[in-house]
Coordinates of C-alpha atoms in Angstrom, one line a residue:
X74 CA -140.4 -106.2 6.2
X75 CA -141.6 -103.7 8.8
X76 CA -143.1 -105.3 11.9
X77 CA -145.0 -102.8 14.2
X78 CA -146.0 -103.2 17.9
X79 CA -149.0 -101.2 18.8
X80 CA -149.7 -99.7 22.2
X81 CA -152.9 -101.3 23.7
X82 CA -155.7 -98.8 24.3
X83 CA -158.2 -101.2 26.0
X84 CA -158.5 -100.0 29.6
X85 CA -157.8 -103.3 31.4
X86 CA -155.1 -104.5 29.0
X87 CA -151.5 -104.3 30.4
X88 CA -149.8 -106.7 28.1
X89 CA -147.7 -105.9 25.1
X90 CA -147.4 -107.9 21.9
X91 CA -143.5 -108.2 21.9
X92 CA -141.1 -107.8 24.7
X93 CA -137.6 -106.4 24.2
X94 CA -135.9 -109.9 24.2
X95 CA -138.1 -111.1 21.3
X96 CA -137.6 -107.8 19.4
X97 CA -133.8 -108.3 19.6
X98 CA -134.1 -111.8 18.2
X99 CA -136.3 -110.6 15.3
X100 CA -133.9 -107.8 14.5
X101 CA -131.0 -110.3 14.4
X102 CA -133.0 -112.1 11.7
X103 CA -132.9 -109.0 9.6
X104 CA -136.4 -107.7 10.3
X105 CA -137.2 -104.0 11.0
X106 CA -139.3 -103.6 14.2
X107 CA -141.2 -100.4 15.1
X108 CA -142.6 -100.0 18.6
X109 CA -145.2 -97.4 19.5
X110 CA -144.1 -95.0 22.3
X111 CA -145.1 -96.3 25.7
X112 CA -146.3 -99.7 24.2
X113 CA -144.5 -101.7 26.9
X114 CA -145.0 -99.2 29.8
X115 CA -147.8 -101.1 31.6
X116 CA -145.8 -104.3 31.2
X117 CA -142.8 -102.6 32.8
X118 CA -140.7 -102.6 29.5
X119 CA -139.4 -99.1 28.9
X120 CA -138.9 -97.4 25.5
X121 CA -135.2 -97.4 26.2
X122 CA -135.2 -101.2 26.6
X123 CA -136.8 -101.5 23.2
X124 CA -134.3 -99.1 21.7
X125 CA -131.4 -101.0 23.3
X126 CA -132.9 -104.1 21.6
X127 CA -132.7 -102.3 18.2
X128 CA -136.3 -101.2 17.7
X129 CA -137.4 -97.9 16.3
X130 CA -139.6 -96.0 18.7
X131 CA -142.5 -94.3 16.9
X132 CA -144.7 -91.7 18.6
X133 CA -147.1 -91.2 15.7
X134 CA -149.9 -93.8 16.1
X135 CA -151.3 -93.2 12.6
X136 CA -147.9 -93.5 11.0
X137 CA -147.1 -96.8 12.9
X138 CA -150.4 -98.4 11.9
X139 CA -150.4 -97.2 8.3
X140 CA -146.8 -98.0 7.4
X141 CA -146.6 -101.4 9.1
X142 CA -146.4 -104.5 6.9
X143 CA -147.3 -106.7 9.9
X144 CA -149.0 -105.1 12.9
X145 CA -148.9 -107.0 16.2
X146 CA -151.4 -106.5 19.0
X147 CA -152.8 -108.3 22.1
X148 CA -156.4 -107.2 22.2
X149 CA -158.7 -106.9 19.2
X150 CA -158.7 -103.4 17.5
X151 CA -160.8 -100.9 19.5
X152 CA -162.6 -97.6 18.9
X153 CA -160.3 -94.7 19.6
X154 CA -161.0 -92.0 22.2
X155 CA -160.6 -89.2 19.7
X156 CA -163.0 -90.9 17.3
X157 CA -162.5 -93.4 14.6
X158 CA -161.6 -97.1 14.8
X159 CA -158.1 -98.6 14.9
X160 CA -159.0 -100.8 12.0
X161 CA -159.3 -97.7 9.8
X162 CA -155.6 -96.9 10.5
X163 CA -154.4 -100.1 8.7
X164 CA -153.6 -99.8 5.0
X165 CA -155.0 -102.2 2.5
X166 CA -152.9 -105.3 2.2
X167 CA -151.5 -105.0 5.7
X168 CA -151.3 -108.0 8.0
X169 CA -152.8 -107.9 11.5
X170 CA -151.9 -110.6 14.1
X171 CA -153.8 -110.4 17.4
X172 CA -156.4 -111.9 19.6
X173 CA -159.5 -111.1 17.6
X174 CA -162.4 -113.1 19.2
X175 CA -163.8 -113.8 15.7
X176 CA -166.3 -116.4 16.9
X177 CA -167.6 -114.2 19.7
X178 CA -167.5 -111.0 17.6
X179 CA -167.6 -112.0 13.9
X180 CA -168.4 -108.4 12.9
X181 CA -164.7 -107.6 13.4
X182 CA -163.8 -110.2 10.7
X183 CA -166.2 -108.5 8.2
X184 CA -164.6 -105.1 9.0
X185 CA -161.1 -106.4 8.4
X186 CA -162.2 -108.1 5.1
X187 CA -163.8 -104.8 4.0
X188 CA -160.5 -103.1 4.7
X189 CA -158.6 -105.7 2.6
X190 CA -156.5 -106.7 5.7
X191 CA -155.0 -110.1 6.1
X192 CA -155.9 -111.0 9.7
X193 CA -154.5 -113.9 11.7
X194 CA -156.4 -114.6 14.9
X195 CA -154.4 -116.1 17.8
X196 CA -157.5 -117.8 19.1
X197 CA -157.7 -119.9 15.9
X198 CA -154.2 -121.5 16.2
X199 CA -154.9 -125.2 16.0
X200 CA -154.2 -127.3 19.1
X201 CA -151.6 -129.6 17.6
X202 CA -148.1 -130.6 18.6
X203 CA -146.6 -128.6 15.8
X204 CA -148.5 -125.5 16.7
X205 CA -147.7 -125.8 20.5
X206 CA -145.1 -123.0 20.5
X207 CA -147.7 -120.6 18.9
X208 CA -150.6 -121.5 21.1
X209 CA -151.3 -118.2 22.9
X210 CA -154.7 -119.4 24.3
X211 CA -152.8 -122.0 26.3
X212 CA -149.9 -119.8 27.4
X213 CA -152.4 -117.2 28.7
X214 CA -154.8 -119.7 30.2
X215 CA -151.9 -121.1 32.3
X216 CA -151.4 -117.7 33.9
X217 CA -155.2 -117.3 34.5
X218 CA -155.3 -120.7 36.3
X219 CA -152.4 -119.8 38.5
X220 CA -153.8 -116.4 39.5
X221 CA -157.3 -117.7 40.1
X222 CA -156.0 -119.9 43.0
X223 CA -154.0 -116.9 44.5
X224 CA -157.2 -114.8 44.4
X225 CA -159.2 -117.6 46.0
X226 CA -156.6 -118.1 48.7
X227 CA -156.6 -114.4 49.5
X228 CA -160.4 -114.3 49.7
X229 CA -160.8 -117.5 51.7
X230 CA -161.1 -116.9 55.5
X231 CA -159.1 -120.0 56.1
X232 CA -155.6 -121.5 55.6
X233 CA -155.0 -123.6 52.5
X234 CA -152.6 -126.1 53.9
X235 CA -153.0 -128.5 56.9
X236 CA -151.1 -127.1 59.9
X237 CA -150.2 -128.7 63.2
X238 CA -149.9 -126.0 65.8
X239 CA -149.7 -125.8 69.6
X240 CA -153.4 -124.7 69.5
X241 CA -154.4 -127.8 67.5
X242 CA -154.5 -129.1 64.0
X243 CA -155.9 -127.0 61.1
X244 CA -157.6 -129.1 58.4
X245 CA -156.6 -128.3 54.8
X246 CA -158.9 -126.4 52.5
X247 CA -161.0 -128.4 50.0
X248 CA -160.7 -127.0 46.5
X249 CA -162.9 -128.2 43.6
X250 CA -161.8 -127.3 40.1
X251 CA -164.3 -127.5 37.2
X252 CA -162.6 -128.0 33.9
X253 CA -159.2 -129.6 33.4
X254 CA -157.9 -127.7 30.4
X255 CA -154.7 -125.7 30.6
X256 CA -156.2 -123.2 33.1
X257 CA -157.7 -126.0 35.2
X258 CA -154.5 -128.0 35.3
X259 CA -152.5 -125.0 36.4
X260 CA -155.1 -124.2 39.0
X261 CA -154.8 -127.8 40.3
X262 CA -151.0 -127.6 40.5
X263 CA -151.1 -124.3 42.3
X264 CA -153.7 -125.3 44.8
X265 CA -151.7 -128.5 45.6
X266 CA -148.5 -126.4 46.0
X267 CA -150.4 -124.3 48.6
X268 CA -151.4 -127.5 50.4
X269 CA -155.1 -127.8 49.6
X270 CA -156.9 -131.1 49.1
X271 CA -158.0 -130.9 45.4
X272 CA -160.8 -132.5 43.4
X273 CA -161.3 -131.8 39.7
X274 CA -164.0 -132.5 37.2
X275 CA -164.1 -132.5 33.4
X276 CA -166.6 -133.9 30.9
X277 CA -163.6 -135.3 28.9
X278 CA -162.5 -138.7 30.4
X279 CA -159.2 -138.4 28.6
X280 CA -157.9 -135.8 31.1
X281 CA -158.3 -138.1 34.2
X282 CA -154.7 -139.2 34.1
X283 CA -153.4 -135.6 33.9
X284 CA -155.5 -134.6 36.9
X285 CA -154.3 -137.6 38.9
X286 CA -150.7 -137.0 38.0
X287 CA -151.0 -133.6 39.7
X288 CA -152.2 -135.1 42.9
X289 CA -155.9 -134.4 42.6
X290 CA -158.9 -136.7 42.7
X291 CA -160.8 -136.9 39.4
X292 CA -164.6 -136.7 39.7
X293 CA -166.0 -138.7 36.8
X294 CA -169.4 -138.3 35.1
X295 CA -170.2 -141.0 32.5
X296 CA -172.0 -139.4 29.6
X297 CA -173.5 -141.2 26.6
X298 CA -172.1 -138.8 24.0
X299 CA -168.8 -137.5 22.6
X300 CA -167.4 -134.7 24.8
X301 CA -164.2 -133.8 23.1
X302 CA -164.2 -131.4 20.1
X303 CA -161.4 -131.1 17.4
X304 CA -158.1 -130.0 18.9
X305 CA -158.9 -131.6 22.3
X306 CA -161.2 -128.9 23.6
X307 CA -164.4 -129.7 25.5
X308 CA -167.4 -129.6 23.3
X309 CA -170.9 -128.3 24.0
X310 CA -173.1 -131.2 25.2
X311 CA -176.8 -131.9 25.3
X312 CA -179.2 -130.6 28.0
X313 CA -179.6 -134.1 29.3
X314 CA -175.8 -134.4 29.8
X315 CA -175.7 -131.0 31.4
X316 CA -178.4 -132.1 33.9
X317 CA -176.5 -135.3 34.7
X318 CA -173.3 -133.4 35.2
X319 CA -174.9 -131.0 37.6
X320 CA -176.4 -133.8 39.6
X321 CA -173.0 -135.4 40.1
X322 CA -171.0 -132.2 40.8
X323 CA -173.6 -130.7 43.2
X324 CA -172.3 -132.7 46.2
X325 CA -168.6 -131.7 45.5
X326 CA -169.5 -128.0 45.2
X327 CA -171.4 -128.2 48.5
X328 CA -168.4 -129.7 50.4
X329 CA -165.8 -127.4 48.8
X330 CA -164.2 -124.4 50.5
X331 CA -163.1 -123.1 47.1
X332 CA -164.6 -123.7 43.7
X333 CA -162.8 -122.6 40.5
X334 CA -164.6 -122.9 37.2
X335 CA -162.8 -122.7 33.9
X336 CA -165.2 -124.2 31.3
X337 CA -165.5 -122.2 28.1
X338 CA -166.7 -123.0 24.6
X339 CA -165.2 -120.7 21.9
X340 CA -167.8 -118.3 20.5
X341 CA -170.6 -119.5 22.8
X342 CA -172.0 -118.6 26.2
X343 CA -170.1 -120.4 28.9
X344 CA -171.9 -123.5 30.2
X345 CA -173.7 -123.2 33.5
X346 CA -172.0 -125.5 36.0
X347 CA -172.8 -124.0 39.3
X348 CA -176.5 -123.3 39.8
X349 CA -178.0 -120.9 42.4
X350 CA -179.2 -123.9 44.3
X351 CA -175.6 -125.2 44.5
X352 CA -174.3 -121.9 45.8
X353 CA -177.1 -121.8 48.4
X354 CA -175.8 -125.2 49.7
X355 CA -172.2 -124.0 50.2
X356 CA -170.8 -123.1 53.6
X357 CA -170.6 -119.4 54.5
X358 CA -167.1 -118.1 53.8
X359 CA -166.7 -120.3 50.8
X360 CA -165.3 -118.8 47.6
X361 CA -166.0 -119.2 43.9
X362 CA -163.6 -117.9 41.2
X363 CA -165.3 -118.0 37.8
X364 CA -162.8 -117.8 35.0
X365 CA -165.6 -117.8 32.4
X366 CA -167.1 -114.6 33.8
X367 CA -166.5 -112.7 30.5
X368 CA -168.5 -115.3 28.6
X369 CA -171.5 -115.2 30.9
X370 CA -170.0 -117.2 33.7
X371 CA -170.1 -120.9 34.8
X372 CA -171.8 -119.8 38.0
X373 CA -175.4 -118.5 38.0
X374 CA -174.6 -115.6 40.3
X375 CA -171.3 -114.4 38.7
X376 CA -171.1 -110.8 37.6
X377 CA -168.2 -110.1 35.3
X378 CA -165.6 -107.8 36.8
X379 CA -167.2 -107.9 40.2
X380 CA -166.7 -109.6 43.6
X381 CA -170.1 -110.2 45.2
X382 CA -171.2 -112.0 48.4
X383 CA -174.4 -114.0 48.0
X384 CA -175.7 -116.1 50.8
X385 CA -172.4 -115.9 52.6
X386 CA -170.4 -117.1 49.6
X387 CA -167.9 -114.8 47.8
X388 CA -168.3 -115.1 44.0
X389 CA -165.4 -113.5 42.0
X390 CA -165.7 -112.9 38.3
X391 CA -162.3 -111.7 37.1
X392 CA -161.8 -110.2 33.7
X393 CA -158.5 -110.7 31.7
X394 CA -156.5 -112.3 34.5
X395 CA -153.4 -112.9 32.4
X396 CA -153.1 -109.1 32.1
X397 CA -152.7 -108.8 35.9
X398 CA -149.3 -110.6 35.4
X399 CA -148.1 -108.5 32.4
X400 CA -144.4 -109.3 32.5
X401 CA -144.7 -113.0 32.1
X402 CA -148.0 -112.8 30.1
X403 CA -146.2 -110.6 27.6
X404 CA -143.1 -112.8 27.6
X405 CA -145.1 -115.9 26.7
X406 CA -147.4 -114.2 24.2
X407 CA -144.3 -112.6 22.6
X408 CA -142.7 -116.1 22.1
X409 CA -146.0 -117.4 20.6
X410 CA -146.0 -114.5 18.1
X411 CA -142.3 -115.0 17.3
X412 CA -142.9 -118.7 16.5
X413 CA -145.8 -117.8 14.2
X414 CA -143.7 -115.1 12.5
X415 CA -141.0 -117.6 11.9
X416 CA -143.5 -119.8 10.0
X417 CA -144.9 -116.8 8.0
X418 CA -141.7 -115.0 7.0
X419 CA -139.1 -116.6 4.7
X420 CA -136.2 -114.6 3.3
X421 CA -137.5 -111.4 5.0
X422 CA -140.8 -111.7 3.0
X423 CA -144.3 -112.8 4.0
X424 CA -145.3 -116.1 2.6
X425 CA -148.9 -117.2 3.3
X426 CA -149.0 -120.9 2.6
X427 CA -152.7 -121.9 3.0
X428 CA -151.7 -125.5 2.5
X429 CA -150.1 -125.3 5.9
X430 CA -152.7 -126.3 8.6
X431 CA -151.6 -123.6 11.0
X432 CA -151.8 -120.7 8.5
X433 CA -155.0 -122.0 7.1
X434 CA -156.7 -122.2 10.5
X435 CA -155.4 -118.9 11.9
X436 CA -155.9 -116.7 8.9
X437 CA -159.5 -115.5 9.1
X438 CA -159.5 -112.8 6.4
X439 CA -157.5 -112.4 3.2
X440 CA -158.0 -110.5 -0.1
X441 CA -161.2 -109.0 1.0
X442 CA -162.8 -112.3 2.1
X443 CA -163.6 -114.0 5.3
X444 CA -161.9 -117.3 4.6
X445 CA -162.7 -119.2 7.8
X446 CA -166.0 -121.2 7.7
X447 CA -166.6 -121.1 11.4
X448 CA -166.3 -117.3 11.4
X449 CA -168.6 -117.1 8.4
X450 CA -171.2 -119.3 10.2
X451 CA -170.9 -117.1 13.3
X452 CA -171.5 -114.0 11.2
X453 CA -174.5 -115.6 9.5
X454 CA -176.0 -116.6 12.8
X455 CA -175.6 -113.0 14.1
X456 CA -177.2 -111.5 11.0
X457 CA -180.2 -113.9 11.4
X458 CA -180.5 -113.0 15.1
X459 CA -180.4 -109.2 14.3
X460 CA -182.9 -109.8 11.4
X461 CA -185.4 -111.4 13.9
X462 CA -185.2 -108.3 16.1

């Protein structure tokens, strides 16, 4: 069983699918691991560290992709600089495990199915207790929540903690976090560690206890509809509920020194939480960090990948924040992949058991077919949209 680790070619991607420690463990289990030359370079893992772990270093990209039984990546397959697509390098019957964004970009699933590739998407791992060790969305979101607060603290022209000095007392910064999923909870914990006064909002009442346990005040909005989707994620709500939510949070946004937004719905545009009017009400020098920037942003003025100042408020739309901490991001992702491989490989052979809820949910293509209904629906919706234009 040949497991290959590809070098990421996406410009802003610094993570690597497996770190040397995980490679050593897989090799102890009798698996063969190939690592592309320089794959760990941007994560500060050298080729020699992988060799010491027992991996074979391969400098021929085409050979690595084509001969792999299971190919591991972080970002979805890309177009190559010298022409051609990475997907075309995979042989028929190969297995690809990566973040694939199949709900946001379902065309990739069709391309993988056409290529007869068995693809497992790390975004589609179910949020269950049993799948926790494989939940890469959560492991990476935790890094994003932490880093968002550090970015905000660096951009804010104030202290975060309360300070008593000879020149008088400095009041603590007020931080308002919107969305109390994994990223939001880590942001709350980090802002509290830095000494800020923290408030948090989420449409799911069930997270109130977690927010309070971290020392933040929970801002509650009572909605007349179900707000939690399968797996515990927040679900898209009606326009009336969105309007009600905005009315309640507007005052908290206005009074905050820092607003961090984390609300995302898989495969859909991010919900608008902070309107232009709300930004206009904020104090000059305030900061917004929008973790949903890549999905259109939770703030009306967000520009993905840019820091802008509008009406005296700094609005930051970071892209791929986990990648800015590549050592730990890779370490956590590597462990997620190793746990999944443990489930998929028995006696050094791949065993795809679709009766297993984790395998069934994560495997989006197999034997030339898109086998995930949500991905099929997303593809159909895209085709209808293209047809209209």
